[in-house]
Coordinates of C-alpha atoms in Angstrom, one line a residue:
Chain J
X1 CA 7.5 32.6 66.6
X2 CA 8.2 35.9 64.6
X3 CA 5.8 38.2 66.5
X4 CA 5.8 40.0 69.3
X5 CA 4.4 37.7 72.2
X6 CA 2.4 40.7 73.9
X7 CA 0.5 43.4 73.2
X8 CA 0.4 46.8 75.2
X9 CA -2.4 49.4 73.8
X10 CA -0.8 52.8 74.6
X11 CA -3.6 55.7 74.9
X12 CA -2.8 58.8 75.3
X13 CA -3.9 62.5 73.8
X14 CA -0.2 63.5 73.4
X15 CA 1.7 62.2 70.3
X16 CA 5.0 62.5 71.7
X17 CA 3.9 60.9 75.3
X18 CA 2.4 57.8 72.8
X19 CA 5.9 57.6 70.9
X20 CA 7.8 57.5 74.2
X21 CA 6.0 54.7 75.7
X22 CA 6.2 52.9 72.5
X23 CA 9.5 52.8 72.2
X24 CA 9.7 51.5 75.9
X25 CA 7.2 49.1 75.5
X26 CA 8.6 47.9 72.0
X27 CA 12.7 47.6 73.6
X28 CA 10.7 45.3 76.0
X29 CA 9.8 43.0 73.0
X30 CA 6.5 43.8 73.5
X31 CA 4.0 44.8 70.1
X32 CA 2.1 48.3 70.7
X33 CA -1.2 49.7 69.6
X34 CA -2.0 53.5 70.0
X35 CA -5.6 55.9 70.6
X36 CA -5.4 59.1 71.2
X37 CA -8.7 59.2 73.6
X38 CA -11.3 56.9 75.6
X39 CA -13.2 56.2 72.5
X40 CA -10.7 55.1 70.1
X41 CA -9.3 53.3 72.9
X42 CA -12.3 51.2 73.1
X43 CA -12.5 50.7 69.5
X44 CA -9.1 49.5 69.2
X45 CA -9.0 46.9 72.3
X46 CA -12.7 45.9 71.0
X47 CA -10.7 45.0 67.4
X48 CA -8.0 43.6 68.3
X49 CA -6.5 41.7 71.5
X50 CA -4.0 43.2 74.3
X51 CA -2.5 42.0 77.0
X52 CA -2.0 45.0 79.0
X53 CA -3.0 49.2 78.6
X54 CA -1.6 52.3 79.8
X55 CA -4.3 55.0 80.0
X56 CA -3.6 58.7 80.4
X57 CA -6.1 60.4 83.0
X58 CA -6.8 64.1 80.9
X59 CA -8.0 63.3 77.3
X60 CA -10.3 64.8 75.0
X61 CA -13.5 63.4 74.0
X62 CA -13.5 60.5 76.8
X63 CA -10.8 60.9 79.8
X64 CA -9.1 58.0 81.1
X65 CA -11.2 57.1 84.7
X66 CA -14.1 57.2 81.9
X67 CA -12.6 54.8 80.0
X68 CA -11.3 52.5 82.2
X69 CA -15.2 52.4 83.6
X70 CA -16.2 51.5 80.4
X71 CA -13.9 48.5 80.1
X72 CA -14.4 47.3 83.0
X73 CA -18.0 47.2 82.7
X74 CA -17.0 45.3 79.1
X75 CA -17.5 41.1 79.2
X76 CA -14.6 41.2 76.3
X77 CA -12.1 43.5 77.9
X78 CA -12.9 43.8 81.1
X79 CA -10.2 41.8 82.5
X80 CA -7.5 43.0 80.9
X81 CA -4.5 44.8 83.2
X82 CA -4.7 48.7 83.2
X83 CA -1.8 51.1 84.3
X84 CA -2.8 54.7 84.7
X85 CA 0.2 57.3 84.0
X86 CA -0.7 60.7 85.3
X87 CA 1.0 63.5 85.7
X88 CA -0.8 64.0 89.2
X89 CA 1.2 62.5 92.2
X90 CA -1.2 63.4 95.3
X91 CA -3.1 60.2 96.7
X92 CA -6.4 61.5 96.1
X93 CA -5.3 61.0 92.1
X94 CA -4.2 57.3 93.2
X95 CA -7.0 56.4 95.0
X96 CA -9.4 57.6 92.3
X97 CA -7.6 55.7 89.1
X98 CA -7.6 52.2 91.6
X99 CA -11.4 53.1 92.3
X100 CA -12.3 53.2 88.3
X101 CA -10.5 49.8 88.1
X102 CA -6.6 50.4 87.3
X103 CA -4.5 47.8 88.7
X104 CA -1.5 49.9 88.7
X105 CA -0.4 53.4 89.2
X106 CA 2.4 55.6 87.4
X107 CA 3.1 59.5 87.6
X108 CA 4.8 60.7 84.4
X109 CA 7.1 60.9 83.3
X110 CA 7.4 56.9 83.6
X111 CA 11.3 56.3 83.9
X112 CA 12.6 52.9 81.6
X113 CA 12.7 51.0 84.3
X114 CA 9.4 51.8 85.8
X115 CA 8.1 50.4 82.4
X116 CA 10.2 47.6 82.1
X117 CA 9.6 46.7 86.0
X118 CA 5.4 46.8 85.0
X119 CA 5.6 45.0 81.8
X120 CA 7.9 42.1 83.8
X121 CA 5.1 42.1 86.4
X122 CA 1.6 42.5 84.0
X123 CA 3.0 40.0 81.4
X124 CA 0.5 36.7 81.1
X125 CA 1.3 33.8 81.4
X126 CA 4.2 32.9 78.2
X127 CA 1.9 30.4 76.1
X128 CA 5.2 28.3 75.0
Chain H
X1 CA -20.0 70.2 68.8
X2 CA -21.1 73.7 68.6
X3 CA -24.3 74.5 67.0
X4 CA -25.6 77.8 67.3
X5 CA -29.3 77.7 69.0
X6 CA -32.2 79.5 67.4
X7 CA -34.4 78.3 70.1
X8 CA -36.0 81.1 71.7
X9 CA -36.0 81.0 75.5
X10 CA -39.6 81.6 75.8
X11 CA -41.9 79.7 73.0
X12 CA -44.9 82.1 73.5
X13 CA -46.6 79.2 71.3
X14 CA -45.7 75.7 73.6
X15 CA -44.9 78.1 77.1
X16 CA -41.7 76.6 77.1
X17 CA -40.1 78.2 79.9
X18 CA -36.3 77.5 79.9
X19 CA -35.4 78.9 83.1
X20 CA -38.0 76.7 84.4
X21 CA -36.7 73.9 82.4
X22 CA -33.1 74.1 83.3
X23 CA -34.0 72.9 86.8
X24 CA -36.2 70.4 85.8
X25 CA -35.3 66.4 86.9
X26 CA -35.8 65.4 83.0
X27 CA -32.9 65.7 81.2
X28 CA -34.5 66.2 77.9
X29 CA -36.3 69.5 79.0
X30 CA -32.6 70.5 81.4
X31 CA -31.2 70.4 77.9
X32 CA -33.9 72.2 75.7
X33 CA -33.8 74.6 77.9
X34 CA -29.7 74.4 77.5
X35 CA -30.1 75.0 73.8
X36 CA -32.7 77.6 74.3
X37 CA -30.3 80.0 76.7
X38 CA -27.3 79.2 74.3
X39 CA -25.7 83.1 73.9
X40 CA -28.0 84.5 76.4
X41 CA -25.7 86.8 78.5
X42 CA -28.8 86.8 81.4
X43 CA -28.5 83.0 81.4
X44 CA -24.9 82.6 82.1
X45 CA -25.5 81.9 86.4
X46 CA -28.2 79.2 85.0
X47 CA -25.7 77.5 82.8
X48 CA -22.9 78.0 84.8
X49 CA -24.5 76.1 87.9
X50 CA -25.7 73.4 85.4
X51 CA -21.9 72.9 83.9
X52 CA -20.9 72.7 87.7
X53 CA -23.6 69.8 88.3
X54 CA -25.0 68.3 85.5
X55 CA -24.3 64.3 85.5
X56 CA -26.0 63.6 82.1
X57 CA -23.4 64.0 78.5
X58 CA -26.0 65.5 76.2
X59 CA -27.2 68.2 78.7
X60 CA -23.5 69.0 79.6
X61 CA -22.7 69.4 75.8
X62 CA -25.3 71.4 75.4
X63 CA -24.4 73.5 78.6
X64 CA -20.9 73.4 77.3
X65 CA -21.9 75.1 73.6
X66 CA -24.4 77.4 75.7
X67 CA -21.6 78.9 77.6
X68 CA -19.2 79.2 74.7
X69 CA -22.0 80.8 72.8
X70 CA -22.6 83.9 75.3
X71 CA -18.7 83.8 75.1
X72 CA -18.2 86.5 77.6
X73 CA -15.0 87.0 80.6
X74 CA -17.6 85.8 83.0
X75 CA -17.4 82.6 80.7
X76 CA -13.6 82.2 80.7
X77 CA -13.8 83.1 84.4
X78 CA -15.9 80.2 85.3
X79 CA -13.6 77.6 82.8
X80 CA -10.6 78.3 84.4
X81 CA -12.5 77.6 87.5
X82 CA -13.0 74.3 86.3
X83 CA -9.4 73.3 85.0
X84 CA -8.6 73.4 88.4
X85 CA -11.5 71.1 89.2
X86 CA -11.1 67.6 90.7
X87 CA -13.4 66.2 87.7
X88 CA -11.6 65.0 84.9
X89 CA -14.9 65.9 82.5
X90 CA -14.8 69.1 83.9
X91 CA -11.1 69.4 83.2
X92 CA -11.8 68.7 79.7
X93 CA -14.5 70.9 78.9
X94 CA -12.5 73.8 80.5
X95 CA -9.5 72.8 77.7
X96 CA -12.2 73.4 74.7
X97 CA -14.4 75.9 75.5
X98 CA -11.0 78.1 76.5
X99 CA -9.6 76.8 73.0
X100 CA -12.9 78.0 71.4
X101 CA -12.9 81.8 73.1
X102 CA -9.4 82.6 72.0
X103 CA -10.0 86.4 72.0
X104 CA -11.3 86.6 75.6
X105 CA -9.1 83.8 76.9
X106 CA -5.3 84.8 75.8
X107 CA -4.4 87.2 78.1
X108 CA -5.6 84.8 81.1
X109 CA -3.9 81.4 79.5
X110 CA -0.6 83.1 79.5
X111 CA -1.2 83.8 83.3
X112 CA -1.8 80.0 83.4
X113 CA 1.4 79.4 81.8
X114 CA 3.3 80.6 85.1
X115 CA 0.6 79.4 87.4
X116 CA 1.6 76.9 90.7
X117 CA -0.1 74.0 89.9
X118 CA 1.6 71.8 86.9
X119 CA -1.5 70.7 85.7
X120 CA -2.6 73.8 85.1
X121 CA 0.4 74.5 83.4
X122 CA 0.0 72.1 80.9
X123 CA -3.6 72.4 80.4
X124 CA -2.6 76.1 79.5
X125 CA 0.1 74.6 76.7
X126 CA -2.4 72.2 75.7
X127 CA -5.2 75.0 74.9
X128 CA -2.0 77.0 73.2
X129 CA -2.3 74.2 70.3
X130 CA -5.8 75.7 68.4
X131 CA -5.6 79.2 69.3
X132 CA -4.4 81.1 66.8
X133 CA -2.1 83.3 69.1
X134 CA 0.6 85.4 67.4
X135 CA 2.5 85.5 70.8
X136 CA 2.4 82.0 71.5
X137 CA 6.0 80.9 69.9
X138 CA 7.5 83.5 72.6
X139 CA 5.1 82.3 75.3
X140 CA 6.3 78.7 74.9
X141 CA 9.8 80.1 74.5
X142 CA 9.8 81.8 77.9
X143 CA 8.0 79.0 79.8
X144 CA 10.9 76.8 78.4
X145 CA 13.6 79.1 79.4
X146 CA 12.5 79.0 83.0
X147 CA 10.2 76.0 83.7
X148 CA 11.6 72.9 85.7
X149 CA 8.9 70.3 85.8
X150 CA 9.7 67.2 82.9
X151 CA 5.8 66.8 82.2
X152 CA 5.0 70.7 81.3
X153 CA 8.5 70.7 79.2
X154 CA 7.3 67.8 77.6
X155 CA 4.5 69.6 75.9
X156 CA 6.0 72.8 75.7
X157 CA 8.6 71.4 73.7
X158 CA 5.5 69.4 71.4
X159 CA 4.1 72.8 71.1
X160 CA 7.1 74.4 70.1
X161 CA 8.1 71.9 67.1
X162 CA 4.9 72.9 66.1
X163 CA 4.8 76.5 65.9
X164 CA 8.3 77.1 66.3
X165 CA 10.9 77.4 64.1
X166 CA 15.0 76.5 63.3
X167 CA 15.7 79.5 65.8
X168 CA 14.4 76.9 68.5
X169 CA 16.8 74.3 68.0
X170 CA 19.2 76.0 70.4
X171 CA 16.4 76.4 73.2
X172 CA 15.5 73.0 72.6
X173 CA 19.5 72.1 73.3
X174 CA 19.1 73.9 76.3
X175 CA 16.6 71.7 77.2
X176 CA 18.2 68.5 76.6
X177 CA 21.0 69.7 78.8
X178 CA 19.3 71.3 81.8
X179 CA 17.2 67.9 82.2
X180 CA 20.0 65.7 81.2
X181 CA 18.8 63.0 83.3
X182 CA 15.4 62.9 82.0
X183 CA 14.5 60.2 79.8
X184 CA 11.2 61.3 78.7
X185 CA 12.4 65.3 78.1
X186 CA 15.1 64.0 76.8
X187 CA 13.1 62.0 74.1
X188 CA 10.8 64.9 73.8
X189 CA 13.5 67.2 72.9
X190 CA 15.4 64.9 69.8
X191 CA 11.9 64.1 68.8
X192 CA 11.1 68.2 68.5
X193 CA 14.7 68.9 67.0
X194 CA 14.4 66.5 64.2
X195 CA 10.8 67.4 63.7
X196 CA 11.8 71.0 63.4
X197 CA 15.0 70.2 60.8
X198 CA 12.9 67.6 59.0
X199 CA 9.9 70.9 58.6
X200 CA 12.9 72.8 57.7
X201 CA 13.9 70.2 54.8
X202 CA 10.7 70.0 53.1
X203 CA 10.4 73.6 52.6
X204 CA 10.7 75.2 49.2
X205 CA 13.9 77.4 48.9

């Protein structure tokens, strides 16, 4: 196989937050699709097959929580793994990501090895 | 987003009554009404209670341009009420309507640049990037000189490789050093550097 394996969509309203992830997601081996807000987000994953997404929370147009409601509620995408990265640490911020349907949590800035410890743990099932 | 209403706010012809209609359970008449009070300085408690409560998108759009519209301090008042609000929509609204009053909403975003809360912090930097502020190169300059939290650096520094200039490489050095362990600020930072020298490059001598 020449391709990436896996495929992460990254969605966040900052360019530089995007790139960072990328390039954490990509030393993983992983292939990485970006949106800059809830809408594009859903466009993309709607296009084209993930395996995982990292949603910011605070995004023009549609926030994260908003989008993560949306594909959940989706028979295509709805079962695909979701990490929120927030900048908000309290509980409250936590409790409201795992209520919209996240399956994990992270409060930026994501470290490497918080990445690489997610991707090892959300990866599906390796086809070969 | 923002259209200018030329609704008036009582059609003596249909008795349209908006400040009946803004409380009324049909959305379509909350946000006739909405469009009808859009730059009426009278209306602002109306619309303000409505952007605080109202569930349904097209009526909070319409609350949203209605406020921006009458445009007054009471109006950038009751937006940075809501950046500190629990509601991400909220949050978001606050972000563009303050980015759409940048007259009446400068002096109070630079406040927000030294405020407790992070968030805030970075909401503020984030409005920073359509107002057309001549200060806002120094703002972003001090806030970098003095701030100590990786995720409100990390868009100050965005900000500043877009408005700033080869005079910020050394602040942006500065950076790199004082959060040497930070992988993300320290990404940031190159990233803003080269984007600054690359700007640099492509200008005409």
């Amino acid at each position: 196989m020449t391709g990436h394996p896996f495929k992460a969509l990254i969605v966040d309203d900052a360019t530089t937050v995007r790139m960072y992830h990328r390039s954490l997601v990509e030393e993983a081996g992983w292939a990485t699709v970006e949106a800059e807000n809830g809408v594009e987000a859903m466009e993309k994953v709607l296009d084209q097959p993930v395996d995982l997404m990292f949603v910011d929370v605070n995004m023009p147009i549609m926030d994260g929580y908003a989008f993560i409601k949306t594909a959940r509620a989706s028979e295509k995408v709805g079962q695909i793994p979701i990490v929120m990265i927030s900048t908000e640490a309290q509980k409250i911020d936590r409790d409201k990501a795992f209520e919209a349907g996240a399956n994990h949590y992270l409060v930026k800035p994501a470290s490497p090895q918080d990445i690489a410890n997610l991707l090892t743990l959300l990866s599906p099932e390796d086809p070969s | 987003m923002f259209v200018k209403s030329t609704t008036p706010k009582m059609d003596q012809g249909t008795g349209f009554d908006a400040y009946a209609m803004i409380k009324d359970t049909n959305a379509d008449n909350r946000r006739a009404a909405a469009i009808a009070l859009s730059g009426q300085k009278e209306a602002f408690a109306e619309l303000a209670d409505l952007s605080r409560s109202e569930t349904e998108t097209p009526v909070r759009d319409a609350v949203l341009n209605a406020l921006i519209a009458i445009g007054s301090a009471k109006v950038v008042d009751l937006y940075i009420e809501h950046l500190r609000a629990d509601d991400a929509t909220l949050r978001r609204e606050a972000v563009y309507a303050l980015q759409h009053l940048p007259k009446k909403a400068a002096k109070k975003i630079r406040k927000l640049m030294s405020d407790q809360d992070p968030d805030v912090r970075i909401m503020a930097v984030d409005i920073l990037q359509l107002l057309t502020i001549s200060d806002a190169v120094e703002w972003i300059r001090d806030l970098l000189a003095n701030e100590d939290n990786a995720n409100v650096v990390g868009v100050a520094v965005d900000r500043l490789s877009e408005i700033g200039g080869p005079q910020d490489v050394g602040i942006l050095k500065q950076v790199k050093d004082r959060f040497s362990s930070d992988a993300y600020v320290q990404f940031a930072a190159t990233h803003a550097i080269d984007r600054i020298i690359a700007l640099e490059a492509e200008e005409p001598s």
